[in-house]
Coordinates of C-alpha atoms and ligand atoms in Angstrom, one line a residue:
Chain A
X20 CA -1.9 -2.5 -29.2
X21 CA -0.4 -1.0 -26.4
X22 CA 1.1 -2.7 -22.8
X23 CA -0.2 -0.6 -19.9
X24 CA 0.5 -1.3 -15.8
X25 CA -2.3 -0.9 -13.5
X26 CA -2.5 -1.7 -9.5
X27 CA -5.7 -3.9 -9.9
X28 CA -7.2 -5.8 -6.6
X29 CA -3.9 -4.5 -5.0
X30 CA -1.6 -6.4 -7.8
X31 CA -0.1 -5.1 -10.3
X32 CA -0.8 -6.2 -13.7
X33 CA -0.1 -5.5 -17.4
X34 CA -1.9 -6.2 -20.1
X35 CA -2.7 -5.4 -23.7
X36 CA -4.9 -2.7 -24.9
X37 CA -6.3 -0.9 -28.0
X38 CA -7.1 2.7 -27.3
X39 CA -10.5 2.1 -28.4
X40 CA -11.3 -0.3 -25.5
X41 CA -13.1 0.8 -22.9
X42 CA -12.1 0.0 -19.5
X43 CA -15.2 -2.0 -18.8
X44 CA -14.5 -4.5 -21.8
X45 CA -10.7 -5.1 -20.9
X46 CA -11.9 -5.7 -17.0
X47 CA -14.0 -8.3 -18.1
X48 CA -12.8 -9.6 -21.3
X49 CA -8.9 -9.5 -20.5
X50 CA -8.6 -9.2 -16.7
X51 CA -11.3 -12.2 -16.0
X52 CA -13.5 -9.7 -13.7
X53 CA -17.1 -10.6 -13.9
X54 CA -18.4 -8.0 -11.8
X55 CA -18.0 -5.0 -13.4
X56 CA -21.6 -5.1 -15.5
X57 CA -22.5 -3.7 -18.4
X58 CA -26.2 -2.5 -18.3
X59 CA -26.0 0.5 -20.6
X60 CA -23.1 1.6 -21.8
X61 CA -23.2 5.4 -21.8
X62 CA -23.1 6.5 -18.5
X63 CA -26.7 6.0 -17.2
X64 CA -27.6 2.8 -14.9
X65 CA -24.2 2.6 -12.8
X66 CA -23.8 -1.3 -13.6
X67 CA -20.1 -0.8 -14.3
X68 CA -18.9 1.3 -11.5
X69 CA -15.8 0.7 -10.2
X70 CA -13.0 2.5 -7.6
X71 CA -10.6 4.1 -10.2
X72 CA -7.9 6.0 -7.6
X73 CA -10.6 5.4 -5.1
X74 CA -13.2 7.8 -6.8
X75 CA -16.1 5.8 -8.4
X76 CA -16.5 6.3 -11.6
X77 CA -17.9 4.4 -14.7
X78 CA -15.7 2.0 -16.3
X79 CA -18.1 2.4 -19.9
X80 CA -16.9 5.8 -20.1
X81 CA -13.5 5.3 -18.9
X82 CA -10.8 4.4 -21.6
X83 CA -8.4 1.4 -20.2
X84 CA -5.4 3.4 -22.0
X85 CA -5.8 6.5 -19.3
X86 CA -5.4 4.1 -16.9
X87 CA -1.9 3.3 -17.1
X88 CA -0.2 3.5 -13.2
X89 CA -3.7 4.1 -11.5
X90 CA -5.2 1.8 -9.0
X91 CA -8.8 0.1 -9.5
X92 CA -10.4 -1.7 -7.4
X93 CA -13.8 -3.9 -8.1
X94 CA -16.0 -5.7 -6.0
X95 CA -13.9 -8.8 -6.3
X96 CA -11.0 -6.6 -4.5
X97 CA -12.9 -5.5 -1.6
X98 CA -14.1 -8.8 -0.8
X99 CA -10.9 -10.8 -1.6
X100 CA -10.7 -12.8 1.7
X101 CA -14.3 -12.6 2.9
X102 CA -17.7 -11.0 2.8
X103 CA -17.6 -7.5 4.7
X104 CA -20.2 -6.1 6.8
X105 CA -21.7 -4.6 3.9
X106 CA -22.1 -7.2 1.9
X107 CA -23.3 -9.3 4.8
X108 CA -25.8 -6.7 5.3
X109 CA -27.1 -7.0 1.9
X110 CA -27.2 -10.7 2.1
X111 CA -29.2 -10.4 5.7
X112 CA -31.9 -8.1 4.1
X113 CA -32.9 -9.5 0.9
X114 CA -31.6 -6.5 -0.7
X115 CA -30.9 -8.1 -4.5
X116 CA -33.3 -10.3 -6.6
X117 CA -31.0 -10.6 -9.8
X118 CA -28.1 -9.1 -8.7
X119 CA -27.3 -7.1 -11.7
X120 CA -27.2 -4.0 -10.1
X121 CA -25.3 -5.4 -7.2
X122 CA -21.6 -4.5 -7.6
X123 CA -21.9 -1.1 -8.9
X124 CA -24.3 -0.2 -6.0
X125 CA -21.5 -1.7 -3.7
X126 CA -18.8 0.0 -4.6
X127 CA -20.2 3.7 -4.9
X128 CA -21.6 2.9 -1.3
X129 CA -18.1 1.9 -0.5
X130 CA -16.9 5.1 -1.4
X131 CA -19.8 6.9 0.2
X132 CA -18.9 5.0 3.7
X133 CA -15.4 5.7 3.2
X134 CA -16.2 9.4 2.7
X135 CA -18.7 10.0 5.6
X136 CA -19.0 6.9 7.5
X137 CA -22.5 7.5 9.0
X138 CA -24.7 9.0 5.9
X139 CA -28.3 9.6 6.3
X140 CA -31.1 8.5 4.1
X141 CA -31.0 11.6 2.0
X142 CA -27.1 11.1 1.4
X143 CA -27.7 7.5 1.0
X144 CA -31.0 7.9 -2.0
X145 CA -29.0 11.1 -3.5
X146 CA -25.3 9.1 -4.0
X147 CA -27.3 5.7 -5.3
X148 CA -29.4 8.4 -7.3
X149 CA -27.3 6.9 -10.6
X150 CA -27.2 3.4 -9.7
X151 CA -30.6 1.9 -11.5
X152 CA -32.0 -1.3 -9.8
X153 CA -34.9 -2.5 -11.6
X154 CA -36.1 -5.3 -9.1
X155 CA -35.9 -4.1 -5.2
X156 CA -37.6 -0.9 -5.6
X157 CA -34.2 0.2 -3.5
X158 CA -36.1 0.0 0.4
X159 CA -34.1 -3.2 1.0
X160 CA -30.6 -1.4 -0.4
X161 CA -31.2 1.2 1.5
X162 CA -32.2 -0.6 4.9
X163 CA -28.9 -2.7 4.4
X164 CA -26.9 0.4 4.0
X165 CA -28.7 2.2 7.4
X166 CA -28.1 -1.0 9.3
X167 CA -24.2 -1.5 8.3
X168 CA -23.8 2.4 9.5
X169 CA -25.9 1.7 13.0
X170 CA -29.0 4.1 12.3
X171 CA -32.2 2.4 12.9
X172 CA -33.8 0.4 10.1
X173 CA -37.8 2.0 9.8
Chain B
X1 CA -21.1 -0.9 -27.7
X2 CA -17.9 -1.4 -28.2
X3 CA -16.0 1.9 -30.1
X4 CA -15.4 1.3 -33.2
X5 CA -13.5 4.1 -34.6
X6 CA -9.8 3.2 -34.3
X7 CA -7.6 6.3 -33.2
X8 CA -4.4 6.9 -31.8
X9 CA -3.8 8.2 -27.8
X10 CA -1.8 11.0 -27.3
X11 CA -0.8 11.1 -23.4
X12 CA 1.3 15.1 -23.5
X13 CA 2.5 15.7 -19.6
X14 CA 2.9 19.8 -20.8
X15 CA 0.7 22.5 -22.4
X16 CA 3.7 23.1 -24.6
X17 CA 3.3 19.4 -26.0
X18 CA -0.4 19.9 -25.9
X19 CA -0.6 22.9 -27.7
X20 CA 1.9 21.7 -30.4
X21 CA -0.3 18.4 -31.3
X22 CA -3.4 20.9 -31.4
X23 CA -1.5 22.4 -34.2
X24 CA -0.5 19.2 -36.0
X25 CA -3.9 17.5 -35.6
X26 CA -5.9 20.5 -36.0
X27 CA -9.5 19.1 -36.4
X28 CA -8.9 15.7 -36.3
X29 CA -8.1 15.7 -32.8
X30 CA -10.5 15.7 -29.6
X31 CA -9.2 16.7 -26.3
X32 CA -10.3 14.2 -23.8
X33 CA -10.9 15.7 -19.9
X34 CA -13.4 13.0 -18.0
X35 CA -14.7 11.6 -21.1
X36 CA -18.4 11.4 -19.9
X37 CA -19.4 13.4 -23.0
X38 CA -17.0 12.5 -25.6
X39 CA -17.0 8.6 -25.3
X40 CA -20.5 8.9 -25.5
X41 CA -19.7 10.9 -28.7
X42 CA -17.7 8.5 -30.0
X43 CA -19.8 5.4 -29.8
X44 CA -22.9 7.4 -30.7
X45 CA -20.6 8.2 -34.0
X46 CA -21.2 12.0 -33.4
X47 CA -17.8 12.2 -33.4
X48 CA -15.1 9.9 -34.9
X49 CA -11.5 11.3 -34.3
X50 CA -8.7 9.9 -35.4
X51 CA -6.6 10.9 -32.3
X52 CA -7.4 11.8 -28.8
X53 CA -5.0 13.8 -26.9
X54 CA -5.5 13.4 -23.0
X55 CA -5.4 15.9 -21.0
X56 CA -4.8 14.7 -17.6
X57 CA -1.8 14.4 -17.5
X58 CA -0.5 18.0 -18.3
X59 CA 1.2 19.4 -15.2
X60 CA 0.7 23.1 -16.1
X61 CA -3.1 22.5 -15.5
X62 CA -4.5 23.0 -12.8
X63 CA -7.3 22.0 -10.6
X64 CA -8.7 24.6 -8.4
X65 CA -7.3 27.8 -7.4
X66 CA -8.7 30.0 -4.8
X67 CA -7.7 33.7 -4.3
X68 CA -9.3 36.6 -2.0
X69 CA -11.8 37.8 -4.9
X70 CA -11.9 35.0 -7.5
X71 CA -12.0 31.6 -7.9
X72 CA -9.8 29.8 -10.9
X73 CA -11.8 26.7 -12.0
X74 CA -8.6 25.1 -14.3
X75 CA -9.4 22.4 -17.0
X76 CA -8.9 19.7 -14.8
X77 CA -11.6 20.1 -12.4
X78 CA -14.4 18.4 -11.5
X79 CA -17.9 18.6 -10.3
X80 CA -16.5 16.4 -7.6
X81 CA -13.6 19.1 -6.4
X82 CA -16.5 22.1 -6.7
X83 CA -18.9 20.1 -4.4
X84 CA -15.7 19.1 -1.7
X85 CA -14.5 22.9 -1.5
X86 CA -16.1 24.3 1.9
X87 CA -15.4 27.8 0.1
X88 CA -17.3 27.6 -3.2
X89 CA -20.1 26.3 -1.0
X90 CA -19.8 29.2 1.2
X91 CA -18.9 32.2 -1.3
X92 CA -20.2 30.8 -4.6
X93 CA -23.5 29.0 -3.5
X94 CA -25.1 28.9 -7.3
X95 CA -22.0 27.4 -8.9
X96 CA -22.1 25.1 -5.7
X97 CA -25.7 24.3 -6.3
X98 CA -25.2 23.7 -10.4
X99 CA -22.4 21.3 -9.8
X100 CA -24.7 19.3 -7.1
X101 CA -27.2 18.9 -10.2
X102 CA -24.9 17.8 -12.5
X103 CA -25.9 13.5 -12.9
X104 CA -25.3 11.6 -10.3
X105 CA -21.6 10.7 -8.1
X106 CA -19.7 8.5 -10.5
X107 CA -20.6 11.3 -13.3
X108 CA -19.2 13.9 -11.2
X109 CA -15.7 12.2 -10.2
X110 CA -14.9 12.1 -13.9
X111 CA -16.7 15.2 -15.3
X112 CA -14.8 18.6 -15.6
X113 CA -17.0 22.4 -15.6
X114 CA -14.4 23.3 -18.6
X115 CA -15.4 20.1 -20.5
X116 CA -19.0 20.4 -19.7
X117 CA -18.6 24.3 -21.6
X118 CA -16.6 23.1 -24.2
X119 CA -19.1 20.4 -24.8
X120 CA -22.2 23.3 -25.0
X121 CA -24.9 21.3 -25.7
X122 CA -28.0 23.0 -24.7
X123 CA -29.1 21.7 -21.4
X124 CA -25.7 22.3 -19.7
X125 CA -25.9 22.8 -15.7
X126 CA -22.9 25.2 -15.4
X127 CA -23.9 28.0 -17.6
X128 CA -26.4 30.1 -15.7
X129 CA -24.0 29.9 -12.9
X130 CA -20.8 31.2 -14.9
X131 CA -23.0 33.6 -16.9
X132 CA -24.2 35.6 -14.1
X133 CA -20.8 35.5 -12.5
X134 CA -19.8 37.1 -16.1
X135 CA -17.0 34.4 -16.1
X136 CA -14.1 34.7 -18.3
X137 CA -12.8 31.6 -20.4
X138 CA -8.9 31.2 -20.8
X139 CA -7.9 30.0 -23.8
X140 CA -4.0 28.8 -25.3
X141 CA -3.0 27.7 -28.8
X142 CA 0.1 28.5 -30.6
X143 CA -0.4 31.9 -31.7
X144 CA -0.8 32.8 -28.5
X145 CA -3.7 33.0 -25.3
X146 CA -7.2 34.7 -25.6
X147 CA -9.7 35.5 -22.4
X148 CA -13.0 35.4 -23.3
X149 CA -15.9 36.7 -21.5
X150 CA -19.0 33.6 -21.4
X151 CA -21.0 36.0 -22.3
X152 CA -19.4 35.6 -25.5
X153 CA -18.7 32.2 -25.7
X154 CA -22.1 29.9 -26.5
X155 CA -22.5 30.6 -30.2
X156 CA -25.4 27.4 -31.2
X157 CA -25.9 24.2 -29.7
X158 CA -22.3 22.4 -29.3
X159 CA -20.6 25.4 -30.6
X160 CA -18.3 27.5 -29.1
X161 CA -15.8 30.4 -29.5
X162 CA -12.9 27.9 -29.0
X163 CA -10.9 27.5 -32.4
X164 CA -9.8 24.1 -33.3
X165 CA -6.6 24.3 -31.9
X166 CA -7.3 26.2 -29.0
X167 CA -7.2 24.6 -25.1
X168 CA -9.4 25.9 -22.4
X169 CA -6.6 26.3 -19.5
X170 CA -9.7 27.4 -17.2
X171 CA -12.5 29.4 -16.1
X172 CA -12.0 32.9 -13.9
X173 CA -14.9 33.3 -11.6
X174 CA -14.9 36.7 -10.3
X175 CA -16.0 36.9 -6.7
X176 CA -19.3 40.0 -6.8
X177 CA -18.2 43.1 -5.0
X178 CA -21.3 43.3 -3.1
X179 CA -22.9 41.2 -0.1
X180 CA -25.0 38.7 -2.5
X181 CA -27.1 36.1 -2.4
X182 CA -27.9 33.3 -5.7
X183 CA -29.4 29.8 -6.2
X184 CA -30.1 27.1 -9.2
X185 CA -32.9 25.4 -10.0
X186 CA -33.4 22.5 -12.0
X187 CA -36.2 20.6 -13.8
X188 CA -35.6 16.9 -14.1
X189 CA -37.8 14.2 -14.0
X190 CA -36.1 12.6 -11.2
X191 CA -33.6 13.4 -9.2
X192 CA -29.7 12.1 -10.4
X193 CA -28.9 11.4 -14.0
X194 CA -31.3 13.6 -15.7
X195 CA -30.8 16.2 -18.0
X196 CA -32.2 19.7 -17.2
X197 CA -35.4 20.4 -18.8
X198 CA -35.4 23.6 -17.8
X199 CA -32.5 25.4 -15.5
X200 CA -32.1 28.8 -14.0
X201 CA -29.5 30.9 -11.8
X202 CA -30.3 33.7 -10.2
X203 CA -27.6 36.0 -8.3
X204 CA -29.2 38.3 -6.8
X205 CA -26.5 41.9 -4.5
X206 CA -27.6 44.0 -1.5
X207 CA -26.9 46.7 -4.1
X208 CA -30.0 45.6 -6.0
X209 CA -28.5 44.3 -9.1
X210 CA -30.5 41.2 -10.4
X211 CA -28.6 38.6 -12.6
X212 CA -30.9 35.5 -14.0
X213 CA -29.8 33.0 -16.1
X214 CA -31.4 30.4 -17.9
X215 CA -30.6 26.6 -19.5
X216 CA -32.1 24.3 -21.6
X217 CA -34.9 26.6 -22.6
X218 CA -33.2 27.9 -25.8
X219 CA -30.7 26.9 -28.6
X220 CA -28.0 28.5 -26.0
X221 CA -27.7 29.1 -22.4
X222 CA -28.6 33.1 -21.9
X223 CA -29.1 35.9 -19.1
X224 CA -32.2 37.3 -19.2
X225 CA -31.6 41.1 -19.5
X226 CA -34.9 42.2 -20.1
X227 CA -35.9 41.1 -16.5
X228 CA -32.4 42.1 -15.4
X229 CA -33.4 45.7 -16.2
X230 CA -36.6 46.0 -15.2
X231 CA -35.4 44.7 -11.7
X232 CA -32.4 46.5 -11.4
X233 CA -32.8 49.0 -8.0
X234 CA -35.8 47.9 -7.2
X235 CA -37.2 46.1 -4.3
X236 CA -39.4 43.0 -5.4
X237 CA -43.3 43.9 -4.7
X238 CA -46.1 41.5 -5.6
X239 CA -46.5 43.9 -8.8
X240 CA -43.0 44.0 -9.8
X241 CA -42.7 40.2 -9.8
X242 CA -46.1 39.9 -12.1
X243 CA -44.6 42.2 -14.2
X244 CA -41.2 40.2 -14.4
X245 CA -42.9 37.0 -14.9
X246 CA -44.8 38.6 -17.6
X247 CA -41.4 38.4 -19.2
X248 CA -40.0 35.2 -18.9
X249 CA -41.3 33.8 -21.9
X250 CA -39.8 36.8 -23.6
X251 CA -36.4 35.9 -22.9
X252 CA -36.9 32.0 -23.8
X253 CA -37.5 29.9 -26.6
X254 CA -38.2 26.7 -25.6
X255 CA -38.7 23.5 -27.9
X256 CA -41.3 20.5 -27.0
X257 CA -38.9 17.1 -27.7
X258 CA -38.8 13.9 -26.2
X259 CA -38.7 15.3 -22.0
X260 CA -41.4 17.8 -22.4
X261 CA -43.3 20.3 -24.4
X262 CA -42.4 24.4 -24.9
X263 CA -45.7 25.5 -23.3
X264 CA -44.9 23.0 -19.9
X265 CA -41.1 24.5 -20.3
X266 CA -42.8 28.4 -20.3
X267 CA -44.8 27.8 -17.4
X268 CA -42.6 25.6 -15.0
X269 CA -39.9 28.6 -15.7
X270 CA -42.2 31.1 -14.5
X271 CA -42.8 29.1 -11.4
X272 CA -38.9 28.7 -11.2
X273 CA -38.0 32.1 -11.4
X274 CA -40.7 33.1 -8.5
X275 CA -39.7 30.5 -6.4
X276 CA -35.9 31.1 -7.2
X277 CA -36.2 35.0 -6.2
X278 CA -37.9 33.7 -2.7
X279 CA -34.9 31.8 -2.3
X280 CA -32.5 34.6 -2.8
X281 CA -34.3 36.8 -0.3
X282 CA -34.2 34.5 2.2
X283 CA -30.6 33.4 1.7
X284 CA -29.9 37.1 1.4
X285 CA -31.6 37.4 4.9
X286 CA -29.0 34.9 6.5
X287 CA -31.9 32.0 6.2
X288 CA -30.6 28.7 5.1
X289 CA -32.7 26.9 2.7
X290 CA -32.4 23.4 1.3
X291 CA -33.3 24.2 -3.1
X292 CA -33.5 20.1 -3.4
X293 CA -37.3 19.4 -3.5
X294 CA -37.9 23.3 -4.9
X295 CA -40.4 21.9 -7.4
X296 CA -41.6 18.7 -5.2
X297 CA -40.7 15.4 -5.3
Ligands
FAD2 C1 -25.1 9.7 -17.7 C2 -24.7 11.2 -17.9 C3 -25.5 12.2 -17.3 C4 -25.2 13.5 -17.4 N1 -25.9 14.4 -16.8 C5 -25.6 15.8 -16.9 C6 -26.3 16.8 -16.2 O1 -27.2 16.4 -15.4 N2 -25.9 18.1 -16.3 C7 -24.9 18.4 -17.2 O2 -24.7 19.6 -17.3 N3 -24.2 17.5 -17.9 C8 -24.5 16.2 -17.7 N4 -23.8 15.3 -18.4 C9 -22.7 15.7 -19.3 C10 -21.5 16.1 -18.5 O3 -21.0 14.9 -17.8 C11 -20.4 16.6 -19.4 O4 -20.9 17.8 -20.1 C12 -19.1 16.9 -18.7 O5 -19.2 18.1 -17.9 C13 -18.0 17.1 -19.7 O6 -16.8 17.1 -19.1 P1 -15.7 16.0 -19.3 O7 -14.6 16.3 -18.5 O8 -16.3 14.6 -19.1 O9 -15.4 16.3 -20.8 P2 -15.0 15.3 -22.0 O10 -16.1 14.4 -22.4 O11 -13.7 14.8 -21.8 O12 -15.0 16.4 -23.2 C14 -16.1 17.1 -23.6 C15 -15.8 18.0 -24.8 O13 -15.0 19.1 -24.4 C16 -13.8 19.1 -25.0 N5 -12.8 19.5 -24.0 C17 -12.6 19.0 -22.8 N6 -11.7 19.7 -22.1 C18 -11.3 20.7 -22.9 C19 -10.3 21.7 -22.8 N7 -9.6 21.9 -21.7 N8 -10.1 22.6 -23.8 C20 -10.9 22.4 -25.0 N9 -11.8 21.5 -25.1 C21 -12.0 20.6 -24.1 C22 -13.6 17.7 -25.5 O14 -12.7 17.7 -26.7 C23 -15.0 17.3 -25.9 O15 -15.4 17.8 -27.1 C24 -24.1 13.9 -18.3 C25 -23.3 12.9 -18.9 C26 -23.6 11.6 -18.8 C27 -22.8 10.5 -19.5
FES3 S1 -22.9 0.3 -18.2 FE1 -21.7 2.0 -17.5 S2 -23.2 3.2 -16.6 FE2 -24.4 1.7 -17.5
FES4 S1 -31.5 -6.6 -8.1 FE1 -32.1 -6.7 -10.2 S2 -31.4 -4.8 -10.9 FE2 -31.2 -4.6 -8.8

């Protein structure tokens, strides 16, 4: 075991790792984050996406070791003290059924917004492109997102 | 899956410390860049090293490095800093284009060209690209540095010219004397995270020189020199362009698996390579054309 120092949420923590872990499992088994999911594990389905230096990445592939000094931010982070448009965007068109997909869609959108605030549908379908959602069929994800950026919902 | 081969983190912040644990470690030892192929590795078992040296963290490496005619891609790079530069995009479409259909966003933040090389399984997106640039891969261990020309450097499926204890310090792309044109194409069965079933680059000079490129159509990423020649000074005519697809299964040896079979891989890279040579003129011409939906969708 190693102690490592991390800005998470905007605090910094340290914690305990073995270089094995990955930093999916320490989020949620060791820092208490539940929204970081794990859908597949290698890479594919975008469940576990969180900001690592700002840059979304997948925390399944991501070794919680390399991390030492960086800052992450998950979706309990960016929505600390409330909801933000985003979110209440998502809320106001239906856009989850399970909600599995949920955060990882979030944040690489965040990043997207942060990026180039007003992306068009094209951006929008070819950034979520890694993010799998098995219940929407992505029209209300993507109408959310259009709405929260002031482009007219079709 | 959690990863169940213990091994211990090396963390070096120079390419001296780097290159000295290469030596100690020798095979036992993987170098660890954005990890998006080897911690799949590891928890697929493929590999099971019993220490990772990161490689992050080494000052001497660098990111990108643009100069007047070339373009140094170091080991740290991503897909993500070749898609941002507003001069690959303009000078180096096709290695803009193959990083643009590498996975998906979160992929590309993490994933590095020199890893995805050094990784050299067979459906790689930045091959064809570096390949018809006729890139040159920088290598350091402790007996010293070697550049080797891609040409040289896909030996079989996951194998490479590196040596065990050698580091990829980066990629030289040379900029083509001439006023040229490219573009990639890639068959997937949807667009983001899927692997290439078939790939091709195609760079095409005012002076008439034709370079073509394919991936995931063969045990190795490979140019295509029979076309090459046949093409080279020559305006494309209707004829020539029968006679050049005539050869694309030639240069190929596809394999039906799991994504599709080796007749559906021959044909589709006959319609890529027609379609891809369009492209070329018409960028050539000053047109700008959007390669996304090439083969529908
Ligand atoms: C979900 C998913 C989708 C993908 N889709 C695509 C795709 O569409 N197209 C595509 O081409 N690839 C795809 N890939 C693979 C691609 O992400 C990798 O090939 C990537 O480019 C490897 O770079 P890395 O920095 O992540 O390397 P790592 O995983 O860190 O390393 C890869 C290998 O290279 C070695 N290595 C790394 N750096 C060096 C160095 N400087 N010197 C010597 N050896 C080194 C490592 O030891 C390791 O063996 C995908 C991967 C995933 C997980
Ligand atoms: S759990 Fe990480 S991408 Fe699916
Ligand atoms: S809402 Fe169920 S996976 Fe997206």
């Amino acid at each position: 075991m190693k102690e490592i120092t991390f800005i998470l949420n905007n605090e910094k923590r340290s914690v305990q790792v073995e270089p094995s872990e990955t930093l999916l499992e320490v989020l949620r088994d060791k820092m208490g984050l539940k929204s970081p999911k794990c859908g597949c594990d290698r890479g594919d389905c975008g469940a576990c996406v969180v900001l690592l230096n700002g840059k979304s990445v997948r925390s399944c592939l991501v070794l919680a070791i390399e991390t030492a000094g960086m800052e992450i931010m998950t979706l309990e982070g960016i929505s600390a003290k409330n909801l933000n448009a985003l979110q209440e965007a998502f809320i106001a068109f239906n856009s989850f059924q399970c909600g599995y997909c949920a955060p990882g869609i979030i944040i690489t959108v965040t990043e997207l917004l942060t990026k180039n605030p007003k992306p068009d549908l094209e951006e929008i379908k070819e950034v979520l492109s890694g993010n799998l959602c098995r219940c929407t069929g992505y029209k209300p994800i993507f109408d959310a997102i259009l709405d929260v950026t002031g482009k007219e919902v079709k | 899956m959690s990863i169940t081969n213990d091994f211990e983190y090396y963390c070096p912040s120079s390419l001296d410390e780097t290159v000295k644990l290469l030596e100690q470690l020798g095979e036992q030892a993987a170098l660890l860049a954005g990890g998006t192929d080897l911690i799949v590795n590891i928890k697929d078992d493929l590999e099971s090293p019993s220490a990772v040296i990161d490689i992050k963290r080494v000052s001497e490496l660098r990111g990108l490095d643009i100069d007047k005619d070339k373009l140094f891609i170091g080991a740290k790079t991503t897909f993500t800093d070749i898609l941002d530069s507003s001069v690959i995009k303009d000078n180096y479409l096709l290695l803009w284009e193959s990083a643009r259909a590498v996975a998906s966003v979160g992929i590309r933040n993490r994933a590095t060209l020199v890893g995805n090389i050094c990784s050299a399984v067979p459906c790689m997106d930045s091959a064809p690209a570096l390949l018809c640039y006729d890139a040159i891969v920088h290598t350091v261990s402790k007996t010293g540095k070697r550049d080797i020309p891609i040409n040289d450097w896909f030996i079989a499926p996951r194998k490479t010219a590196r040596k065990a204890d050698e580091l990829v310090v980066g990629v030289t792309v040379p900029l083509p004397s001439q006023k040229n044109s490219g573009c990639y194409i890639k068959l997937g069965r949807y667009g983001g995270e899927d692997l290439a079933q078939a790939g091709l680059g195609i760079l095409i000079r005012a002076d008439l020189e034709y370079r073509i490129a394919f991936t995931a159509v063969g045990p190795i990423p490979i140019r295509a020199q029979k076309i090459e020649e046949l093409l080279k000074g020559k305006e494309i005519d209707q004829d020539l362009l029968k006679q050049a697809k005539e050869l694309v299964a030639e240069e190929i040896s596809p394999i039906t698996d799991i994504r599709s079979t080796r007749e559906y891989r021959e044909h589709i890279c006959r319609v890529m390579f027609e379609r891809g040579l369009i492209v070329c003129q018409q960028r050539m011409n000053g047109e700008i054309i959007n390669t996304v939906r090439i083969l529908g969708g």
